[in-house]
Amino acid sequence: MYNEEKLNSRLSLYYEALAQEETLSDKEREKLYRDINKEIKKLNTLADSYKEAHKHLVEASDELSTRLKDTEKSSKSHFGIKNAPANGTIDYKETLGEHFAKGINFYKLFLIFFSGCFFGVVIELAWCYIKNGYFESRSGLVYGPFNLVYGIGALVLTLALYKYRNRSWSFSFLGGFLTGSVVEYLCSYFQEKVFGSTSWDYSNIPFNINGRICLLYSVFWGLLGILWIKKLYPRIASVILYIPNKFGKITVWILFVFILFNSLVSGLAVYRWAERINNKEPSNKIEVLLDKRFPDERLEKIYANLEFS
């Protein structure tokens, strides 16, 4: 146990002995040096243990404070709409039974991914209408209002921020800032290298990296991280808790097959679109079918902002 008075007394003796080092014999000097090195090791060990204890106490204080604030907020409502439940409440409810989407597992992650694919498109459609006065497709798949980028964003944000769901907003902001930027950059890079196309370009916005990401939108990702893990994730998780186990598992696998098929067809359709732009004739029955089902006019409506390089 740390005792400042005893430590200072002991150190004073060492300081005094070192100051009189010239009066010591060789054996006394060697013993003094050994004793001091032992003391240094003890102090370093003690300092490390107190650092760890300090870190743990700060984390515990932050989490308890955050759980209290989140719980207080969850009991309130705005404009007749009740606030999202606290993450601590969701955690507790999930421990009460063997729910199919308990904690972080495949079922919950896929439902979050699917929700992100859908609601991301709906929100951007609404924003497009508010901003421009008309609706414009923001879908990334040929069947339905789904976009994998939003789903991947929701999935990665959940994985990155789940550990900090009961911590203060600064963790959520930093996690969203870094995670969103990386996802956005990789999605842009993948689309350009695989399909030779781009859906966004930030080259004209300050502090951008290769036009794929920029500081402004990275800050938006940080704010989205807070919104996601504090407001949206708890609402989605609370709804998932109401889904019966058997029905939930069957539904997840049906939706999984649908998204997989949808993604495959969408990728082939866009790839074939790029070939048509380069005046390449269909080389097999599948490409003939793709040309018939997904002509340029249909794909131009679905991918309104897509540009081929």
mmCIF file of C-alpha atoms in Angstrom:
data_model
loop_
_atom_site.group_PDB
_atom_site.id
_atom_site.type_symbol
_atom_site.label_atom_id
_atom_site.label_comp_id
_atom_site.label_asym_id
_atom_site.label_seq_id
_atom_site.Cartn_x
_atom_site.Cartn_y
_atom_site.Cartn_z
ATOM 1 C CA MET A 1 0.000 0.000 0.000
ATOM 2 C CA TYR A 2 1.289 3.452 -0.914
ATOM 3 C CA ASN A 3 2.303 5.615 2.054
ATOM 4 C CA GLU A 4 3.653 8.991 1.000
ATOM 5 C CA GLU A 5 5.272 9.791 4.380
ATOM 6 C CA LYS A 6 7.195 6.506 4.599
ATOM 7 C CA LEU A 7 8.232 6.751 0.947
ATOM 8 C CA ASN A 8 9.577 10.283 1.324
ATOM 9 C CA SER A 9 11.480 9.235 4.451
ATOM 10 C CA ARG A 10 13.036 6.266 2.625
ATOM 11 C CA LEU A 11 13.925 8.360 -0.412
ATOM 12 C CA SER A 12 15.550 11.003 1.769
ATOM 13 C CA LEU A 13 17.911 8.351 3.131
ATOM 14 C CA TYR A 14 18.843 7.296 -0.409
ATOM 15 C CA TYR A 15 19.355 10.905 -1.506
ATOM 16 C CA GLU A 16 21.615 11.527 1.483
ATOM 17 C CA ALA A 17 23.602 8.329 0.890
ATOM 18 C CA LEU A 18 24.124 9.234 -2.772
ATOM 19 C CA ALA A 19 25.283 12.705 -1.823
ATOM 20 C CA GLN A 20 27.932 11.106 0.476
ATOM 21 C CA GLU A 21 28.840 8.389 -2.031
ATOM 22 C CA GLU A 22 32.522 9.414 -2.060
ATOM 23 C CA THR A 23 32.893 8.483 1.628
ATOM 24 C CA LEU A 24 31.705 4.906 1.074
ATOM 25 C CA SER A 25 33.835 1.858 0.536
ATOM 26 C CA ASP A 26 33.469 -0.164 -2.668
ATOM 27 C CA LYS A 27 31.324 -2.815 -0.952
ATOM 28 C CA GLU A 28 29.098 -0.162 0.681
ATOM 29 C CA ARG A 29 28.736 1.607 -2.652
ATOM 30 C CA GLU A 30 27.756 -1.612 -4.474
ATOM 31 C CA LYS A 31 25.207 -2.435 -1.775
ATOM 32 C CA LEU A 32 23.763 1.077 -1.986
ATOM 33 C CA TYR A 33 23.401 0.804 -5.761
ATOM 34 C CA ARG A 34 21.698 -2.595 -5.466
ATOM 35 C CA ASP A 35 19.276 -1.289 -2.854
ATOM 36 C CA ILE A 36 18.443 1.764 -4.974
ATOM 37 C CA ASN A 37 17.833 -0.356 -8.100
ATOM 38 C CA LYS A 38 15.507 -2.591 -6.074
ATOM 39 C CA GLU A 39 13.676 0.496 -4.849
ATOM 40 C CA ILE A 40 13.333 1.785 -8.417
ATOM 41 C CA LYS A 41 11.806 -1.526 -9.522
ATOM 42 C CA LYS A 42 9.350 -1.427 -6.608
ATOM 43 C CA LEU A 43 8.343 2.136 -7.458
ATOM 44 C CA ASN A 44 7.824 1.269 -11.137
ATOM 45 C CA THR A 45 5.713 -1.748 -10.212
ATOM 46 C CA LEU A 46 3.670 0.345 -7.804
ATOM 47 C CA ALA A 47 3.256 3.099 -10.389
ATOM 48 C CA ASP A 48 2.034 0.578 -13.016
ATOM 49 C CA SER A 49 -0.512 -0.879 -10.614
ATOM 50 C CA TYR A 50 -1.814 2.575 -9.737
ATOM 51 C CA LYS A 51 -2.013 3.495 -13.448
ATOM 52 C CA GLU A 52 -4.130 0.402 -14.078
ATOM 53 C CA ALA A 53 -6.292 1.158 -11.051
ATOM 54 C CA HIS A 54 -6.686 4.786 -12.153
ATOM 55 C CA LYS A 55 -7.665 3.680 -15.664
ATOM 56 C CA HIS A 56 -10.209 1.200 -14.310
ATOM 57 C CA LEU A 57 -11.718 3.778 -11.947
ATOM 58 C CA VAL A 58 -12.017 6.382 -14.718
ATOM 59 C CA GLU A 59 -13.684 3.828 -17.009
ATOM 60 C CA ALA A 60 -16.034 2.671 -14.253
ATOM 61 C CA SER A 61 -16.989 6.252 -13.405
ATOM 62 C CA ASP A 62 -17.591 7.081 -17.081
ATOM 63 C CA GLU A 63 -19.746 3.989 -17.657
ATOM 64 C CA LEU A 64 -21.816 4.412 -14.507
ATOM 65 C CA SER A 65 -22.358 8.094 -15.281
ATOM 66 C CA THR A 66 -23.320 7.282 -18.880
ATOM 67 C CA ARG A 67 -25.736 4.519 -17.843
ATOM 68 C CA LEU A 68 -27.390 6.940 -15.416
ATOM 69 C CA LYS A 69 -27.753 9.689 -18.045
ATOM 70 C CA ASP A 70 -29.011 7.263 -20.714
ATOM 71 C CA THR A 71 -31.568 5.791 -18.323
ATOM 72 C CA GLU A 72 -32.781 9.250 -17.286
ATOM 73 C CA LYS A 73 -33.137 10.275 -20.939
ATOM 74 C CA SER A 74 -34.981 7.062 -21.860
ATOM 75 C CA SER A 75 -37.780 7.887 -19.418
ATOM 76 C CA LYS A 76 -38.493 11.184 -21.159
ATOM 77 C CA SER A 77 -40.216 11.962 -24.441
ATOM 78 C CA HIS A 78 -40.172 14.728 -27.029
ATOM 79 C CA PHE A 79 -43.209 15.795 -29.051
ATOM 80 C CA GLY A 80 -45.042 12.727 -27.806
ATOM 81 C CA ILE A 81 -42.309 10.347 -28.984
ATOM 82 C CA LYS A 82 -40.563 8.400 -26.254
ATOM 83 C CA ASN A 83 -36.772 8.434 -26.270
ATOM 84 C CA ALA A 84 -34.807 5.339 -27.224
ATOM 85 C CA PRO A 85 -34.323 2.826 -24.400
ATOM 86 C CA ALA A 86 -30.946 2.845 -22.663
ATOM 87 C CA ASN A 87 -28.424 0.319 -23.925
ATOM 88 C CA GLY A 88 -28.092 -0.968 -20.369
ATOM 89 C CA THR A 89 -31.813 -1.787 -20.382
ATOM 90 C CA ILE A 90 -31.456 -3.673 -23.678
ATOM 91 C CA ASP A 91 -28.491 -5.615 -22.248
ATOM 92 C CA TYR A 92 -30.502 -6.573 -19.168
ATOM 93 C CA LYS A 93 -33.554 -7.711 -21.136
ATOM 94 C CA GLU A 94 -31.356 -9.859 -23.386
ATOM 95 C CA THR A 95 -29.996 -11.701 -20.334
ATOM 96 C CA LEU A 96 -33.495 -12.706 -19.176
ATOM 97 C CA GLY A 97 -33.910 -15.410 -21.804
ATOM 98 C CA GLU A 98 -32.201 -17.300 -24.610
ATOM 99 C CA HIS A 99 -33.238 -14.956 -27.394
ATOM 100 C CA PHE A 100 -32.086 -15.873 -30.920
ATOM 101 C CA ALA A 101 -30.487 -12.418 -31.383
ATOM 102 C CA LYS A 102 -28.948 -12.086 -27.937
ATOM 103 C CA GLY A 103 -25.794 -9.974 -27.660
ATOM 104 C CA ILE A 104 -23.806 -9.752 -30.869
ATOM 105 C CA ASN A 105 -24.400 -12.771 -33.104
ATOM 106 C CA PHE A 106 -25.127 -13.484 -36.765
ATOM 107 C CA TYR A 107 -28.895 -13.038 -36.444
ATOM 108 C CA LYS A 108 -28.774 -9.638 -34.791
ATOM 109 C CA LEU A 109 -25.971 -8.390 -37.030
ATOM 110 C CA PHE A 110 -27.821 -9.403 -40.180
ATOM 111 C CA LEU A 111 -31.064 -7.763 -39.048
ATOM 112 C CA ILE A 112 -29.094 -4.577 -38.299
ATOM 113 C CA PHE A 113 -27.421 -4.837 -41.706
ATOM 114 C CA PHE A 114 -30.770 -5.342 -43.448
ATOM 115 C CA SER A 115 -32.344 -2.442 -41.541
ATOM 116 C CA GLY A 116 -29.440 -0.211 -42.543
ATOM 117 C CA CYS A 117 -29.793 -1.195 -46.206
ATOM 118 C CA PHE A 118 -33.460 -0.186 -46.171
ATOM 119 C CA PHE A 119 -33.686 2.812 -43.851
ATOM 120 C CA GLY A 120 -30.531 4.378 -45.265
ATOM 121 C CA VAL A 121 -32.214 4.592 -48.674
ATOM 122 C CA VAL A 122 -35.472 5.896 -47.175
ATOM 123 C CA ILE A 123 -33.662 8.652 -45.242
ATOM 124 C CA GLU A 124 -31.588 9.713 -48.245
ATOM 125 C CA LEU A 125 -34.697 9.743 -50.460
ATOM 126 C CA ALA A 126 -36.364 12.070 -47.959
ATOM 127 C CA TRP A 127 -33.259 14.272 -47.808
ATOM 128 C CA CYS A 128 -33.098 14.399 -51.603
ATOM 129 C CA TYR A 129 -36.732 15.519 -51.735
ATOM 130 C CA ILE A 130 -36.213 18.193 -49.069
ATOM 131 C CA LYS A 131 -33.061 19.446 -50.754
ATOM 132 C CA ASN A 132 -34.037 19.209 -54.436
ATOM 133 C CA GLY A 133 -37.836 19.029 -54.407
ATOM 134 C CA TYR A 134 -37.990 15.640 -56.137
ATOM 135 C CA PHE A 135 -37.303 11.976 -55.438
ATOM 136 C CA GLU A 136 -34.228 10.365 -56.951
ATOM 137 C CA SER A 137 -33.208 6.750 -56.531
ATOM 138 C CA ARG A 138 -30.496 6.050 -53.970
ATOM 139 C CA SER A 139 -30.758 2.277 -54.246
ATOM 140 C CA GLY A 140 -27.707 0.116 -54.680
ATOM 141 C CA LEU A 141 -29.555 -3.066 -55.644
ATOM 142 C CA VAL A 142 -31.885 -3.724 -58.572
ATOM 143 C CA TYR A 143 -34.702 -5.197 -56.474
ATOM 144 C CA GLY A 144 -36.187 -2.952 -53.809
ATOM 145 C CA PRO A 145 -35.013 0.156 -51.919
ATOM 146 C CA PHE A 146 -31.813 -1.341 -50.556
ATOM 147 C CA ASN A 147 -28.236 -0.084 -50.566
ATOM 148 C CA LEU A 148 -25.403 -2.274 -49.290
ATOM 149 C CA VAL A 149 -23.265 0.736 -48.356
ATOM 150 C CA TYR A 150 -25.753 1.797 -45.661
ATOM 151 C CA GLY A 151 -26.093 -1.779 -44.439
ATOM 152 C CA ILE A 152 -22.335 -2.216 -44.239
ATOM 153 C CA GLY A 153 -22.081 1.140 -42.478
ATOM 154 C CA ALA A 154 -24.663 0.103 -39.873
ATOM 155 C CA LEU A 155 -22.988 -3.284 -39.450
ATOM 156 C CA VAL A 156 -19.467 -1.898 -39.049
ATOM 157 C CA LEU A 157 -20.615 0.906 -36.736
ATOM 158 C CA THR A 158 -22.334 -1.670 -34.532
ATOM 159 C CA LEU A 159 -19.257 -3.907 -34.390
ATOM 160 C CA ALA A 160 -16.938 -0.956 -33.745
ATOM 161 C CA LEU A 161 -19.103 0.829 -31.164
ATOM 162 C CA TYR A 162 -20.891 -2.028 -29.384
ATOM 163 C CA LYS A 163 -18.112 -2.248 -26.790
ATOM 164 C CA TYR A 164 -18.614 1.454 -26.012
ATOM 165 C CA ARG A 165 -22.436 1.488 -26.109
ATOM 166 C CA ASN A 166 -22.540 2.295 -22.385
ATOM 167 C CA ARG A 167 -19.706 4.832 -22.506
ATOM 168 C CA SER A 168 -19.807 8.600 -23.077
ATOM 169 C CA TRP A 169 -20.515 10.152 -26.488
ATOM 170 C CA SER A 170 -16.825 10.974 -27.148
ATOM 171 C CA PHE A 171 -16.079 7.266 -27.714
ATOM 172 C CA SER A 172 -19.017 6.991 -30.118
ATOM 173 C CA PHE A 173 -17.905 10.089 -32.041
ATOM 174 C CA LEU A 174 -14.305 8.948 -32.443
ATOM 175 C CA GLY A 175 -15.361 5.405 -33.364
ATOM 176 C CA GLY A 176 -17.888 6.672 -35.923
ATOM 177 C CA PHE A 177 -15.374 9.165 -37.348
ATOM 178 C CA LEU A 178 -12.703 6.507 -37.962
ATOM 179 C CA THR A 179 -14.972 3.587 -38.875
ATOM 180 C CA GLY A 180 -17.194 5.538 -41.271
ATOM 181 C CA SER A 181 -14.204 7.078 -43.038
ATOM 182 C CA VAL A 182 -12.562 3.694 -43.571
ATOM 183 C CA VAL A 183 -15.792 2.099 -44.829
ATOM 184 C CA GLU A 184 -16.530 4.977 -47.190
ATOM 185 C CA TYR A 185 -12.988 4.924 -48.597
ATOM 186 C CA LEU A 186 -12.967 1.146 -49.119
ATOM 187 C CA CYS A 187 -16.426 1.140 -50.755
ATOM 188 C CA SER A 188 -15.368 3.888 -53.151
ATOM 189 C CA TYR A 189 -12.110 2.097 -53.944
ATOM 190 C CA PHE A 190 -13.863 -1.243 -54.486
ATOM 191 C CA GLN A 191 -16.525 0.246 -56.772
ATOM 192 C CA GLU A 192 -13.955 2.065 -58.893
ATOM 193 C CA LYS A 193 -11.577 -0.893 -59.235
ATOM 194 C CA VAL A 194 -14.224 -3.570 -59.827
ATOM 195 C CA PHE A 195 -16.879 -1.687 -61.816
ATOM 196 C CA GLY A 196 -14.872 1.280 -63.090
ATOM 197 C CA SER A 197 -17.475 3.685 -61.703
ATOM 198 C CA THR A 198 -17.965 6.196 -58.899
ATOM 199 C CA SER A 199 -21.039 7.279 -56.951
ATOM 200 C CA TRP A 200 -19.457 10.229 -55.080
ATOM 201 C CA ASP A 201 -16.425 12.481 -55.423
ATOM 202 C CA TYR A 202 -15.213 14.895 -52.736
ATOM 203 C CA SER A 203 -12.326 16.318 -54.762
ATOM 204 C CA ASN A 204 -13.783 19.833 -54.573
ATOM 205 C CA ILE A 205 -14.237 19.706 -50.775
ATOM 206 C CA PRO A 206 -11.268 20.752 -48.568
ATOM 207 C CA PHE A 207 -9.257 18.157 -46.649
ATOM 208 C CA ASN A 208 -10.174 15.192 -48.854
ATOM 209 C CA ILE A 209 -8.217 11.995 -49.530
ATOM 210 C CA ASN A 210 -8.271 11.016 -53.205
ATOM 211 C CA GLY A 211 -11.808 12.409 -53.426
ATOM 212 C CA ARG A 212 -13.092 9.310 -51.608
ATOM 213 C CA ILE A 213 -13.439 10.808 -48.113
ATOM 214 C CA CYS A 214 -13.165 14.293 -46.638
ATOM 215 C CA LEU A 215 -13.005 15.859 -43.190
ATOM 216 C CA LEU A 216 -16.540 17.280 -43.375
ATOM 217 C CA TYR A 217 -18.193 13.916 -44.059
ATOM 218 C CA SER A 218 -15.894 12.168 -41.598
ATOM 219 C CA VAL A 219 -17.248 14.534 -38.923
ATOM 220 C CA PHE A 220 -20.748 13.582 -40.098
ATOM 221 C CA TRP A 221 -19.768 9.942 -39.631
ATOM 222 C CA GLY A 222 -18.686 10.786 -36.071
ATOM 223 C CA LEU A 223 -22.033 12.414 -35.336
ATOM 224 C CA LEU A 224 -23.762 9.447 -36.944
ATOM 225 C CA GLY A 225 -21.790 7.171 -34.617
ATOM 226 C CA ILE A 226 -23.345 8.937 -31.621
ATOM 227 C CA LEU A 227 -26.808 8.888 -33.190
ATOM 228 C CA TRP A 228 -26.465 5.242 -34.151
ATOM 229 C CA ILE A 229 -25.271 3.624 -30.934
ATOM 230 C CA LYS A 230 -27.255 5.902 -28.594
ATOM 231 C CA LYS A 231 -30.531 6.315 -30.482
ATOM 232 C CA LEU A 232 -30.962 3.982 -33.460
ATOM 233 C CA TYR A 233 -29.293 0.739 -32.331
ATOM 234 C CA PRO A 234 -31.300 0.571 -29.050
ATOM 235 C CA ARG A 235 -34.559 1.038 -30.946
ATOM 236 C CA ILE A 236 -33.703 -1.688 -33.464
ATOM 237 C CA ALA A 237 -32.474 -4.034 -30.716
ATOM 238 C CA SER A 238 -35.631 -3.457 -28.667
ATOM 239 C CA VAL A 239 -37.823 -4.321 -31.684
ATOM 240 C CA ILE A 240 -35.758 -7.457 -32.366
ATOM 241 C CA LEU A 241 -36.433 -8.603 -28.795
ATOM 242 C CA TYR A 242 -40.136 -8.942 -29.670
ATOM 243 C CA ILE A 243 -39.459 -11.366 -32.549
ATOM 244 C CA PRO A 244 -40.074 -15.026 -31.586
ATOM 245 C CA ASN A 245 -37.024 -17.267 -31.880
ATOM 246 C CA LYS A 246 -38.225 -19.730 -34.516
ATOM 247 C CA PHE A 247 -39.877 -17.106 -36.703
ATOM 248 C CA GLY A 248 -36.861 -14.810 -36.368
ATOM 249 C CA LYS A 249 -34.316 -17.410 -37.434
ATOM 250 C CA ILE A 250 -36.370 -18.504 -40.468
ATOM 251 C CA THR A 251 -36.951 -14.876 -41.500
ATOM 252 C CA VAL A 252 -33.263 -14.025 -41.228
ATOM 253 C CA TRP A 253 -32.239 -16.881 -43.528
ATOM 254 C CA ILE A 254 -34.918 -15.961 -46.084
ATOM 255 C CA LEU A 255 -33.774 -12.339 -46.110
ATOM 256 C CA PHE A 256 -30.139 -13.457 -46.258
ATOM 257 C CA VAL A 257 -30.774 -15.489 -49.420
ATOM 258 C CA PHE A 258 -32.749 -12.584 -50.906
ATOM 259 C CA ILE A 259 -29.963 -10.045 -50.282
ATOM 260 C CA LEU A 260 -27.331 -12.462 -51.580
ATOM 261 C CA PHE A 261 -29.286 -13.111 -54.797
ATOM 262 C CA ASN A 262 -30.120 -9.413 -55.162
ATOM 263 C CA SER A 263 -26.464 -8.443 -54.754
ATOM 264 C CA LEU A 264 -25.300 -11.021 -57.293
ATOM 265 C CA VAL A 265 -27.847 -9.958 -59.921
ATOM 266 C CA SER A 266 -27.104 -6.267 -59.258
ATOM 267 C CA GLY A 267 -23.370 -6.770 -59.668
ATOM 268 C CA LEU A 268 -23.837 -8.652 -62.946
ATOM 269 C CA ALA A 269 -26.318 -6.060 -64.237
ATOM 270 C CA VAL A 270 -23.962 -3.153 -63.566
ATOM 271 C CA TYR A 271 -21.004 -5.048 -64.987
ATOM 272 C CA ARG A 272 -22.986 -5.781 -68.134
ATOM 273 C CA TRP A 273 -24.028 -2.111 -68.283
ATOM 274 C CA ALA A 274 -20.372 -1.104 -68.308
ATOM 275 C CA GLU A 275 -19.720 -3.570 -71.132
ATOM 276 C CA ARG A 276 -22.574 -2.139 -73.193
ATOM 277 C CA ILE A 277 -21.132 1.344 -72.797
ATOM 278 C CA ASN A 278 -17.931 -0.047 -74.318
ATOM 279 C CA ASN A 279 -19.981 -1.576 -77.168
ATOM 280 C CA LYS A 280 -19.397 -5.178 -76.114
ATOM 281 C CA GLU A 281 -21.985 -7.645 -77.398
ATOM 282 C CA PRO A 282 -23.444 -10.306 -75.043
ATOM 283 C CA SER A 283 -21.375 -13.488 -75.120
ATOM 284 C CA ASN A 284 -23.804 -15.944 -73.470
ATOM 285 C CA LYS A 285 -27.460 -16.471 -72.562
ATOM 286 C CA ILE A 286 -27.064 -14.896 -69.124
ATOM 287 C CA GLU A 287 -25.761 -11.649 -70.632
ATOM 288 C CA VAL A 288 -28.588 -11.662 -73.181
ATOM 289 C CA LEU A 289 -31.069 -12.036 -70.300
ATOM 290 C CA LEU A 290 -29.361 -9.221 -68.368
ATOM 291 C CA ASP A 291 -29.578 -6.908 -71.382
ATOM 292 C CA LYS A 292 -33.280 -7.681 -71.697
ATOM 293 C CA ARG A 293 -34.189 -7.374 -68.009
ATOM 294 C CA PHE A 294 -31.880 -4.478 -67.141
ATOM 295 C CA PRO A 295 -31.515 -2.099 -70.096
ATOM 296 C CA ASP A 296 -29.648 1.187 -69.731
ATOM 297 C CA GLU A 297 -32.847 3.154 -69.115
ATOM 298 C CA ARG A 298 -33.823 1.034 -66.099
ATOM 299 C CA LEU A 299 -30.343 1.089 -64.568
ATOM 300 C CA GLU A 300 -30.028 4.841 -65.073
ATOM 301 C CA LYS A 301 -33.131 5.296 -62.901
ATOM 302 C CA ILE A 302 -31.883 2.918 -60.198
ATOM 303 C CA TYR A 303 -28.305 4.271 -60.119
ATOM 304 C CA ALA A 304 -29.031 7.942 -60.696
ATOM 305 C CA ASN A 305 -25.609 9.167 -59.468
ATOM 306 C CA LEU A 306 -23.420 6.405 -60.879
ATOM 307 C CA GLU A 307 -20.727 7.506 -63.312
ATOM 308 C CA PHE A 308 -18.332 5.281 -65.226
ATOM 309 C CA SER A 309 -14.709 6.376 -65.401
#
